[in-house]
Coordinates of C-alpha atoms in Angstrom, one line a residue:
G1 CA -26.7 -172.8 162.9
G2 CA -25.0 -169.5 163.4
R3 CA -25.2 -166.6 160.9
I4 CA -22.3 -164.4 159.6
V5 CA -22.3 -161.0 161.3
P6 CA -20.1 -158.3 159.8
R7 CA -19.9 -156.1 163.0
F8 CA -20.0 -156.9 166.7
S9 CA -22.6 -154.2 167.2
E10 CA -25.1 -156.4 165.2
L11 CA -24.5 -159.5 167.2
S12 CA -27.7 -160.8 168.8
A13 CA -29.0 -164.1 170.4
D14 CA -31.0 -165.1 167.3
K15 CA -27.8 -165.0 165.2
L16 CA -25.8 -167.4 167.4
G17 CA -25.4 -171.1 166.7
K18 CA -25.4 -174.1 169.1
A19 CA -22.8 -176.8 169.7
G20 CA -22.6 -179.6 172.1
L21 CA -18.9 -179.3 172.7
V22 CA -16.2 -176.8 171.9
R23 CA -12.6 -177.9 172.7
E24 CA -9.0 -177.1 171.8
V25 CA -6.8 -180.1 170.7
S26 CA -3.0 -180.2 170.3
F27 CA -1.4 -182.3 167.5
G28 CA 2.1 -183.7 167.1
N29 CA 5.4 -182.6 168.5
T30 CA 4.9 -179.0 167.4
K31 CA 1.9 -178.7 169.7
E32 CA -0.2 -177.2 166.9
R33 CA -3.6 -176.3 168.3
M34 CA -6.9 -176.6 166.6
L35 CA -10.4 -175.6 167.8
V36 CA -12.9 -178.5 167.4
I37 CA -16.6 -177.8 167.4
E38 CA -18.7 -181.0 167.9
D39 CA -22.4 -182.0 168.1
C40 CA -23.6 -178.9 166.2
A41 CA -27.4 -178.5 166.2
N42 CA -27.7 -177.7 162.5
S43 CA -24.6 -178.3 160.3
N44 CA -24.2 -179.6 156.8
A45 CA -20.4 -179.3 156.8
V46 CA -17.8 -181.9 157.8
T47 CA -14.1 -181.1 158.3
V48 CA -11.5 -183.8 157.5
L49 CA -8.1 -183.5 159.2
V50 CA -5.4 -185.0 157.1
R51 CA -2.0 -185.7 158.7
G52 CA 1.1 -187.4 157.5
G53 CA 4.8 -187.8 158.0
N54 CA 5.7 -185.5 155.2
K55 CA 4.1 -183.3 152.6
M56 CA 4.0 -186.0 149.9
I57 CA 2.0 -188.3 152.1
V58 CA -0.5 -185.6 153.0
E59 CA -0.9 -184.6 149.3
E60 CA -1.5 -188.3 148.3
A61 CA -4.1 -188.6 151.1
K62 CA -5.9 -185.5 150.0
R63 CA -5.9 -186.7 146.4
S64 CA -7.4 -190.1 147.5
L65 CA -10.1 -188.3 149.5
H66 CA -10.9 -186.0 146.5
D67 CA -11.2 -189.0 144.2
A68 CA -13.5 -190.8 146.6
M69 CA -15.7 -187.8 147.0
C70 CA -15.9 -187.4 143.2
V71 CA -17.0 -191.0 142.9
V72 CA -19.8 -190.4 145.4
R73 CA -20.8 -187.2 143.5
N74 CA -20.9 -189.1 140.2
L75 CA -23.1 -191.8 141.7
I76 CA -25.5 -189.2 143.0
K77 CA -25.7 -187.6 139.6
D78 CA -26.1 -191.0 137.8
N79 CA -26.2 -194.2 139.9
R80 CA -25.5 -196.5 136.9
V81 CA -22.2 -198.4 137.1
V82 CA -19.9 -200.5 134.9
Y83 CA -17.6 -203.2 136.1
G84 CA -13.9 -202.6 136.4
G85 CA -10.7 -204.6 135.9
G86 CA -10.8 -203.7 132.2
S87 CA -14.0 -205.6 131.7
A88 CA -15.9 -202.6 130.3
E89 CA -13.1 -201.7 127.9
I90 CA -12.8 -205.3 126.7
A91 CA -16.5 -205.5 126.1
C92 CA -16.6 -202.2 124.3
S93 CA -13.6 -203.3 122.2
V94 CA -15.4 -206.5 121.2
A95 CA -18.6 -204.6 120.3
V96 CA -16.7 -202.0 118.2
S97 CA -14.8 -204.7 116.4
K98 CA -18.0 -206.5 115.5
H99 CA -19.4 -203.2 114.2
A100 CA -16.3 -202.7 112.1
D101 CA -17.2 -205.9 110.2
T102 CA -20.5 -204.2 109.0
V103 CA -18.8 -201.1 107.7
A104 CA -17.4 -200.9 104.2
G105 CA -14.6 -198.8 102.9
V106 CA -11.7 -197.0 104.7
D107 CA -13.9 -196.2 107.7
Q108 CA -13.5 -199.8 108.8
Y109 CA -9.8 -199.3 109.5
A110 CA -10.5 -196.3 111.8
I111 CA -13.2 -198.2 113.7
R112 CA -10.8 -201.1 114.2
A113 CA -8.1 -198.7 115.4
F114 CA -10.6 -197.4 118.0
S115 CA -11.2 -201.0 119.1
D116 CA -7.5 -201.6 119.5
A117 CA -7.1 -198.4 121.5
L118 CA -9.7 -199.5 124.0
D119 CA -7.6 -202.6 124.7
D120 CA -4.7 -200.4 125.8
I121 CA -6.4 -199.8 129.2
P122 CA -6.6 -203.4 130.3
L123 CA -3.1 -204.0 128.7
A124 CA -1.7 -201.2 130.9
L125 CA -3.5 -202.6 134.0
A126 CA -2.0 -206.1 133.4
E127 CA 1.5 -204.6 132.8
N128 CA 1.5 -202.4 135.9
S129 CA 0.5 -205.5 137.9
G130 CA 3.6 -207.4 136.7
L131 CA 1.6 -209.8 134.5
S132 CA 2.0 -210.6 130.8
P133 CA -0.3 -208.0 129.3
I134 CA -1.1 -209.6 125.9
E135 CA -1.7 -213.0 127.3
E136 CA -3.9 -211.8 130.1
V137 CA -6.1 -209.5 128.0
A138 CA -6.4 -212.2 125.3
A139 CA -7.5 -214.7 127.9
A140 CA -10.1 -212.3 129.4
K141 CA -11.4 -211.4 125.9
S142 CA -11.6 -215.0 124.9
R143 CA -13.6 -215.9 128.1
Q144 CA -16.0 -213.0 127.5
L145 CA -16.7 -214.2 124.0
K146 CA -17.0 -217.8 125.1
E147 CA -19.4 -217.2 128.0
G148 CA -21.1 -214.1 126.6
C149 CA -20.4 -212.3 129.8
P150 CA -19.2 -208.7 129.6
F151 CA -18.3 -208.6 133.3
I152 CA -15.1 -210.7 133.0
G153 CA -12.0 -208.6 133.5
L154 CA -8.6 -208.9 135.1
G155 CA -8.8 -210.0 138.7
I156 CA -5.3 -208.8 139.6
M157 CA -5.8 -209.6 143.3
Q158 CA -7.4 -213.0 142.7
E159 CA -5.7 -216.4 142.5
P160 CA -4.9 -217.5 139.0
T161 CA -7.4 -219.8 137.3
E162 CA -6.7 -223.4 136.3
D163 CA -5.2 -222.3 133.0
G164 CA -2.9 -219.8 134.8
Y165 CA -4.6 -216.5 134.0
H166 CA -6.1 -213.9 136.3
Y167 CA -9.5 -213.2 134.6
C168 CA -12.6 -213.4 136.8
N169 CA -16.1 -212.0 137.0
M170 CA -15.8 -208.4 138.3
K171 CA -19.5 -208.5 139.5
N172 CA -18.7 -211.3 141.8
V173 CA -15.7 -209.6 143.4
G174 CA -17.4 -206.2 143.6
V175 CA -15.1 -204.2 141.4
F176 CA -17.0 -201.4 139.6
E177 CA -16.7 -197.9 138.3
T178 CA -19.3 -195.1 137.7
L179 CA -20.8 -195.1 134.2
I180 CA -20.6 -191.3 134.0
G181 CA -16.9 -191.3 134.8
K182 CA -16.1 -194.0 132.2
Q183 CA -18.1 -192.1 129.6
E184 CA -16.1 -188.9 130.3
Q185 CA -12.8 -190.7 130.1
I186 CA -13.5 -192.2 126.7
Q187 CA -15.1 -189.1 125.3
L188 CA -12.2 -186.9 126.5
A189 CA -9.6 -189.2 125.0
T190 CA -11.5 -189.3 121.7
Q191 CA -11.7 -185.5 121.6
V192 CA -7.9 -185.2 122.2
V193 CA -7.2 -187.6 119.4
K194 CA -9.5 -185.7 117.0
M195 CA -7.7 -182.5 117.9
I196 CA -4.3 -184.1 117.1
L197 CA -5.5 -185.5 113.8
K198 CA -6.7 -182.1 112.7
I199 CA -3.1 -180.8 112.9
D200 CA -1.9 -181.0 109.3
D201 CA 1.4 -179.2 109.8
V202 CA 3.8 -178.3 112.5
I203 CA 5.8 -175.1 112.4
A204 CA 9.0 -175.4 114.4
P205 CA 11.6 -172.6 114.9
A206 CA 14.9 -173.0 113.0
P207 CA 17.9 -174.1 115.0
Q208 CA 20.0 -171.2 116.2
Q209 CA 23.3 -170.8 114.4

């Protein structure tokens, strides 16, 4: 609750804040000291202390905290969610592929290519998990079409089903992503591809003699 005072001469009681506890804490073998202010009367700020064995671990922890805070920010801006495990991309791929059947002409091939590109995300998810990507995504997509359920994705951490695949209902296992984040990912990727397609020629320097 304190206010910033540029000069000591302007310091007065009404500009001071209140805290329940002020203490100095030492950390680690280097005895680094930090001043900790707790139980503040009126504070909207929180300080997170990140420690690790080396700089790489600290940077990874900071990145994870930043990602988590961005998710919370996105949910505050728009609380709608889509389910993860590649289920959203598979459902979008199915919908785009169905739309391609209604389009005549060359545009149909571009729409089908967009549908195939959406499958790359669950394919990468399955491959990074050590599973057979084509078989797992095909099984999940087949189950989506059979049950008419767009929530079915790749349950990497779940036990395999009776037919040996890892698809499951992402809603039941509580795996989801923010809708606004998913929209930005797809829109940004589409814009990058459009920029690349606009390049009709590449000028490269001649090799030095």
